[in-house]
Amino acid sequence: MSFFNQPFTQKGFLRLPWQSKSFANGIHPEDHKELTERKPIRRMPFSNKIIVPLSQSIGAPAKPIVSKGQDVVRGEPIAEAGGFVSAPVHAPVTGTVAAVDELVSMPNGSKTPAILIDTWPSSDQTVRYLQPRDTSVMSADDLVKAVQDAGVVGLGGAAFPTHVKMKAPKGKTIKTLVANGCECEPYLTCDHRTMLEYTDNLLRGLQLAMVTSGAKKAIIGIEDNKMDAVEKIRQSIVARQLTNITCEAVPTCYPQGAEKMLLKSLLGLEVPAGGIPADIGCAVFNVGTLAQIGELVPQGRGLIERIVTVSGPGVSKPGNYIISLGTPLPFVLEQTGAIDNPGMIILGGPMMGMSIATRDIATTKGITGILVFTPEQLPNSHEPEMPCIGCRACVEACPMLLNPSMLGKLADVNRHQEMMDKFHLMNCFECGCCSNSCPANIPLTQKIRVAKQSIRQKARSAG
Amino acid sequence: MIKQTPLTIRTSPHLKKGLTVPQIMRNVVYALLPVCAWAVWQFGISALAMIIVTTLSCMATEQLFTAISGKKSTLSDYSVVITGILLALTLPPGFPLWMAAVAGFVAVALGKMLFGGLGQNPFNPALVGRAFVQSITTWTPGFLPERFASFIPSSLALPFMSPADSSDWIAGQVDAYSSATPLSLFKFEQVTTSTQDLLLGMVSGSAGETSALLVLLCGGFLIARGIMSWKIPCAVILGALLTATPFWLMNADVYPTPLFVIFSGGLMLAAMFMATDMVGTPLTPAGIWIYGLFIGFLTVIIRLFGGLPEGAMYAVLVANALAPLIDSVTQPRAFGTRLKQQSGEEA
């Protein structure tokens, strides 16, 4: 009901504290998931040119180990990890390396080194580069090594190398693993479909992560707008008699999928400001990541494809597709029936994803969604920015309990130090709730982002 | 290579909620229209003329100031229309129209534009205008038989003219003439008005203050539409109840019942439409409760112990002035900064 779906009548308006556990505040954007949530995952054909960027995760870029003219088979490593916080890259197709050069753009527009592979048209593209192993006899260290060798990074969008999180940091113990199946961003449904269609892989991956981290129990947290996934996983847990894994529904609310929010909802614990989940004995993994671990590690192969939601009003065939990493974006757009002149293309979700300036990019491990909008249906309104009227919509939306209105006003006069000292600037994780709810159309998130940058820069030049 | 149109780039979030400031303000105007209609029904064309005069005066003032400073006209954000209507609703019909126009000018010029326009004014502009002319109010009884046929003579009094005595005109139309409001009746003569009459607005008073029930319903409309938070009206009414009840329990002969307190005078209008004016309110979750409770408390204290029968207006102005202070002492605890941080043991 759009009439009553306005800021103050949202979550928390009539929901009493004991009715359901969740974090404070948050927003309810229209989720548009109906476009793709019932569409089974389908494989997208292989493009005849695959451009694999070497920098696909946070951390050092991978180092190429193939050269021009060399033939590669699907699944073979083509670049090795550039350091501990880094992940290797594998050949997504069988073909010939045509170039190793700065070929494609990062989503932010800068050029990045990549490996260009000409796909063999006659190849059936079966993965033959496999090293099957029995995970039940492997040590925790071997499993972590196997995850790194598979090149697995967080598939929820942040692309943090997963193996780094799979062992408890020094001096800390991991007691609880949390599988993040919230997928609170509008439009995105790839995790939803993964949970429904790859339930076994997900549970296997979760068990492996429990072995490496030493966690005694695990919780799978899913927003309650995906009850079919909750039911499916609960049945699987019962069928496999996994007594230390539970699956819990959490209230549908953005940003429920932020790990700090999810931990608050599931365990009632707050990650200390500036801390990580390990500080409260937890580790959080995206369900898509776990499903990949559950599939790749026993087979002994690398991460060469991922499930991407392609959606939005600008595509005629929205859906969840298995897309080979390195598939050029124009090919994806063509396959999904995107319009010729889109107004905006967003990588990721509309709340935290980025709109891109060029189509000259290739899919990477961190791309959860590709959303295409027509020029007429751009999701952001063109209303002019107005003065802040102190309506408190942003304060009532901020999940980190900050005061975005005050932060915005201080940012306007460059009082960045005061923003940090008095108003917890660095706690903001840029979820966008404040900008979304602001009726005066003030780009609060952006102002806060700029302030954070300037603080970091100052710290860097001082140190 | 196909020629490609440039893609739009924006910073996240890319989704926006539909609600904008002009929409919020427009909805407040809609919510005030039934209150205006009731005022006109009760007080006749004098009330209608008053609403029109103050609204036009406020709009003209804002237009004048934006024109002088060379800015774009800000009339389209509707906020000044609210100021005009609210000002009219707090003034008694029969108030000289030229003075209403001056009040409108003062409200917008002094209460809003001198501070920098929308979003900058620390005080509710309508109340600034009302406070400016407070000392010269004459109350008007409702439901006069001739109210649609002719103006109350004092309405049309001109500056520097000895005003026509409206009491003769009024006395000519009502037998048992009394123009005192329920509050002044109570304060000065210890006469209480029935709660039902107060709820339905069958009493004399300022144009928009009389029907507490109607004001409540109109405020409820805004709350249901999500334009306004329920917290401030609740806090104001709660504050008034909590303050009035102990006095009433101590001595029911001298002090009014809590229900009389919340339904009489401008308290309901202040709670729904004045205290909730977003600009002058604190921002923090705890702050708005303190702010609302304080308005309710101060209103009752002024009514019971001050020299005026009515206190809601001053209570809101004082609370507006305190808002920045309330804000600074009620900054919320940021997520993850609990004093006693839990250890991993509980996980």
PDB file of N, CA and C in Angstrom, chain A residues 221-266:
ATOM      1  N   GLY A 221      20.810 -16.653   8.425  1.00  0.00           N
ATOM      2  CA  GLY A 221      19.819 -15.584   8.598  1.00  0.00           C
ATOM      3  C   GLY A 221      19.247 -15.155   7.265  1.00  0.00           C
ATOM      4  N   ILE A 222      17.911 -15.218   7.140  1.00  0.00           N
ATOM      5  CA  ILE A 222      17.257 -14.898   5.873  1.00  0.00           C
ATOM      6  C   ILE A 222      16.110 -13.942   6.152  1.00  0.00           C
ATOM      7  N   GLU A 223      15.963 -12.909   5.325  1.00  0.00           N
ATOM      8  CA  GLU A 223      14.851 -11.974   5.492  1.00  0.00           C
ATOM      9  C   GLU A 223      13.520 -12.695   5.292  1.00  0.00           C
ATOM     10  N   ASP A 224      12.495 -12.256   6.038  1.00  0.00           N
ATOM     11  CA  ASP A 224      11.241 -13.007   6.012  1.00  0.00           C
ATOM     12  C   ASP A 224      10.406 -12.771   4.758  1.00  0.00           C
ATOM     13  N   ASN A 225      10.967 -12.110   3.749  1.00  0.00           N
ATOM     14  CA  ASN A 225      10.268 -12.087   2.458  1.00  0.00           C
ATOM     15  C   ASN A 225      10.735 -13.250   1.571  1.00  0.00           C
ATOM     16  N   LYS A 226      11.579 -14.130   2.131  1.00  0.00           N
ATOM     17  CA  LYS A 226      12.043 -15.300   1.378  1.00  0.00           C
ATOM     18  C   LYS A 226      11.772 -16.557   2.203  1.00  0.00           C
ATOM     19  N   MET A 227      10.512 -16.718   2.635  1.00  0.00           N
ATOM     20  CA  MET A 227      10.198 -17.836   3.526  1.00  0.00           C
ATOM     21  C   MET A 227      10.351 -19.176   2.823  1.00  0.00           C
ATOM     22  N   ASP A 228      10.217 -19.184   1.479  1.00  0.00           N
ATOM     23  CA  ASP A 228      10.412 -20.452   0.766  1.00  0.00           C
ATOM     24  C   ASP A 228      11.843 -20.942   0.942  1.00  0.00           C
ATOM     25  N   ALA A 229      12.792 -20.014   0.940  1.00  0.00           N
ATOM     26  CA  ALA A 229      14.188 -20.405   1.153  1.00  0.00           C
ATOM     27  C   ALA A 229      14.397 -20.886   2.594  1.00  0.00           C
ATOM     28  N   VAL A 230      13.751 -20.218   3.537  1.00  0.00           N
ATOM     29  CA  VAL A 230      13.865 -20.626   4.939  1.00  0.00           C
ATOM     30  C   VAL A 230      13.355 -22.058   5.106  1.00  0.00           C
ATOM     31  N   GLU A 231      12.176 -22.315   4.521  1.00  0.00           N
ATOM     32  CA  GLU A 231      11.583 -23.657   4.632  1.00  0.00           C
ATOM     33  C   GLU A 231      12.493 -24.710   3.996  1.00  0.00           C
ATOM     34  N   LYS A 232      12.970 -24.388   2.800  1.00  0.00           N
ATOM     35  CA  LYS A 232      13.810 -25.341   2.067  1.00  0.00           C
ATOM     36  C   LYS A 232      15.063 -25.686   2.874  1.00  0.00           C
ATOM     37  N   ILE A 233      15.689 -24.670   3.422  1.00  0.00           N
ATOM     38  CA  ILE A 233      16.930 -24.910   4.170  1.00  0.00           C
ATOM     39  C   ILE A 233      16.629 -25.659   5.464  1.00  0.00           C
ATOM     40  N   ARG A 234      15.533 -25.294   6.123  1.00  0.00           N
ATOM     41  CA  ARG A 234      15.191 -26.001   7.365  1.00  0.00           C
ATOM     42  C   ARG A 234      14.963 -27.486   7.089  1.00  0.00           C
ATOM     43  N   GLN A 235      14.269 -27.797   5.979  1.00  0.00           N
ATOM     44  CA  GLN A 235      14.050 -29.206   5.635  1.00  0.00           C
ATOM     45  C   GLN A 235      15.368 -29.922   5.401  1.00  0.00           C
ATOM     46  N   SER A 236      16.264 -29.248   4.685  1.00  0.00           N
ATOM     47  CA  SER A 236      17.558 -29.877   4.408  1.00  0.00           C
ATOM     48  C   SER A 236      18.342 -30.112   5.687  1.00  0.00           C
ATOM     49  N   ILE A 237      18.254 -29.156   6.604  1.00  0.00           N
ATOM     50  CA  ILE A 237      18.982 -29.308   7.874  1.00  0.00           C
ATOM     51  C   ILE A 237      18.458 -30.527   8.625  1.00  0.00           C
ATOM     52  N   VAL A 238      17.127 -30.665   8.649  1.00  0.00           N
ATOM     53  CA  VAL A 238      16.529 -31.805   9.338  1.00  0.00           C
ATOM     54  C   VAL A 238      16.922 -33.105   8.641  1.00  0.00           C
ATOM     55  N   ALA A 239      16.840 -33.095   7.300  1.00  0.00           N
ATOM     56  CA  ALA A 239      17.147 -34.308   6.554  1.00  0.00           C
ATOM     57  C   ALA A 239      18.593 -34.748   6.766  1.00  0.00           C
ATOM     58  N   ARG A 240      19.488 -33.773   6.923  1.00  0.00           N
ATOM     59  CA  ARG A 240      20.899 -34.125   7.111  1.00  0.00           C
ATOM     60  C   ARG A 240      21.274 -34.220   8.591  1.00  0.00           C
ATOM     61  N   GLN A 241      20.297 -34.023   9.465  1.00  0.00           N
ATOM     62  CA  GLN A 241      20.519 -34.118  10.910  1.00  0.00           C
ATOM     63  C   GLN A 241      21.673 -33.235  11.375  1.00  0.00           C
ATOM     64  N   LEU A 242      21.645 -31.987  10.939  1.00  0.00           N
ATOM     65  CA  LEU A 242      22.687 -31.041  11.342  1.00  0.00           C
ATOM     66  C   LEU A 242      22.184 -30.294  12.574  1.00  0.00           C
ATOM     67  N   THR A 243      22.560 -30.781  13.750  1.00  0.00           N
ATOM     68  CA  THR A 243      21.987 -30.200  14.965  1.00  0.00           C
ATOM     69  C   THR A 243      22.606 -28.852  15.313  1.00  0.00           C
ATOM     70  N   ASN A 244      23.806 -28.571  14.783  1.00  0.00           N
ATOM     71  CA  ASN A 244      24.461 -27.320  15.180  1.00  0.00           C
ATOM     72  C   ASN A 244      24.227 -26.184  14.181  1.00  0.00           C
ATOM     73  N   ILE A 245      23.349 -26.408  13.209  1.00  0.00           N
ATOM     74  CA  ILE A 245      23.032 -25.353  12.256  1.00  0.00           C
ATOM     75  C   ILE A 245      21.547 -25.033  12.369  1.00  0.00           C
ATOM     76  N   THR A 246      21.234 -23.741  12.489  1.00  0.00           N
ATOM     77  CA  THR A 246      19.826 -23.337  12.496  1.00  0.00           C
ATOM     78  C   THR A 246      19.609 -22.327  11.382  1.00  0.00           C
ATOM     79  N   CYS A 247      18.347 -22.188  11.000  1.00  0.00           N
ATOM     80  CA  CYS A 247      18.011 -21.217   9.968  1.00  0.00           C
ATOM     81  C   CYS A 247      16.937 -20.302  10.542  1.00  0.00           C
ATOM     82  N   GLU A 248      17.202 -19.007  10.562  1.00  0.00           N
ATOM     83  CA  GLU A 248      16.245 -18.098  11.187  1.00  0.00           C
ATOM     84  C   GLU A 248      15.807 -17.006  10.225  1.00  0.00           C
ATOM     85  N   ALA A 249      14.512 -16.682  10.299  1.00  0.00           N
ATOM     86  CA  ALA A 249      13.985 -15.574   9.503  1.00  0.00           C
ATOM     87  C   ALA A 249      14.154 -14.286  10.291  1.00  0.00           C
ATOM     88  N   VAL A 250      14.632 -13.259   9.639  1.00  0.00           N
ATOM     89  CA  VAL A 250      14.752 -11.942  10.273  1.00  0.00           C
ATOM     90  C   VAL A 250      13.844 -10.973   9.511  1.00  0.00           C
ATOM     91  N   PRO A 251      13.401  -9.890  10.162  1.00  0.00           N
ATOM     92  CA  PRO A 251      12.462  -8.981   9.498  1.00  0.00           C
ATOM     93  C   PRO A 251      13.033  -8.389   8.205  1.00  0.00           C
ATOM     94  N   THR A 252      12.169  -8.240   7.218  1.00  0.00           N
ATOM     95  CA  THR A 252      12.566  -7.629   5.961  1.00  0.00           C
ATOM     96  C   THR A 252      12.750  -6.146   6.167  1.00  0.00           C
ATOM     97  N   CYS A 253      13.961  -5.703   6.018  1.00  0.00           N
ATOM     98  CA  CYS A 253      14.250  -4.300   6.263  1.00  0.00           C
ATOM     99  C   CYS A 253      15.641  -4.013   5.736  1.00  0.00           C
ATOM    100  N   TYR A 254      15.786  -2.941   4.988  1.00  0.00           N
ATOM    101  CA  TYR A 254      17.112  -2.561   4.527  1.00  0.00           C
ATOM    102  C   TYR A 254      17.800  -1.767   5.632  1.00  0.00           C
ATOM    103  N   PRO A 255      19.053  -1.902   5.973  1.00  0.00           N
ATOM    104  CA  PRO A 255      20.057  -2.846   5.473  1.00  0.00           C
ATOM    105  C   PRO A 255      20.252  -4.065   6.395  1.00  0.00           C
ATOM    106  N   GLN A 256      19.301  -4.958   6.388  1.00  0.00           N
ATOM    107  CA  GLN A 256      19.416  -6.159   7.215  1.00  0.00           C
ATOM    108  C   GLN A 256      20.635  -6.993   6.806  1.00  0.00           C
ATOM    109  N   GLY A 257      21.040  -6.902   5.552  1.00  0.00           N
ATOM    110  CA  GLY A 257      22.155  -7.721   5.073  1.00  0.00           C
ATOM    111  C   GLY A 257      23.540  -7.180   5.427  1.00  0.00           C
ATOM    112  N   ALA A 258      23.592  -5.992   6.047  1.00  0.00           N
ATOM    113  CA  ALA A 258      24.884  -5.511   6.547  1.00  0.00           C
ATOM    114  C   ALA A 258      25.269  -6.390   7.723  1.00  0.00           C
ATOM    115  N   GLU A 259      26.526  -6.847   7.761  1.00  0.00           N
ATOM    116  CA  GLU A 259      26.833  -7.893   8.735  1.00  0.00           C
ATOM    117  C   GLU A 259      26.621  -7.432  10.175  1.00  0.00           C
ATOM    118  N   LYS A 260      26.886  -6.168  10.454  1.00  0.00           N
ATOM    119  CA  LYS A 260      26.679  -5.693  11.818  1.00  0.00           C
ATOM    120  C   LYS A 260      25.198  -5.715  12.190  1.00  0.00           C
ATOM    121  N   MET A 261      24.350  -5.379  11.225  1.00  0.00           N
ATOM    122  CA  MET A 261      22.912  -5.379  11.486  1.00  0.00           C
ATOM    123  C   MET A 261      22.406  -6.806  11.684  1.00  0.00           C
ATOM    124  N   LEU A 262      22.904  -7.707  10.836  1.00  0.00           N
ATOM    125  CA  LEU A 262      22.441  -9.091  10.914  1.00  0.00           C
ATOM    126  C   LEU A 262      22.850  -9.719  12.245  1.00  0.00           C
ATOM    127  N   LEU A 263      24.065  -9.430  12.705  1.00  0.00           N
ATOM    128  CA  LEU A 263      24.511  -9.978  13.985  1.00  0.00           C
ATOM    129  C   LEU A 263      23.652  -9.436  15.118  1.00  0.00           C
ATOM    130  N   LYS A 264      23.287  -8.156  15.015  1.00  0.00           N
ATOM    131  CA  LYS A 264      22.410  -7.563  16.033  1.00  0.00           C
ATOM    132  C   LYS A 264      21.053  -8.264  16.018  1.00  0.00           C
ATOM    133  N   SER A 265      20.538  -8.520  14.823  1.00  0.00           N
ATOM    134  CA  SER A 265      19.227  -9.151  14.713  1.00  0.00           C
ATOM    135  C   SER A 265      19.240 -10.591  15.223  1.00  0.00           C
ATOM    136  N   LEU A 266      20.284 -11.335  14.849  1.00  0.00           N
ATOM    137  CA  LEU A 266      20.297 -12.766  15.171  1.00  0.00           C
ATOM    138  C   LEU A 266      20.746 -13.032  16.604  1.00  0.00           C
TER     139      LEU A 266
END
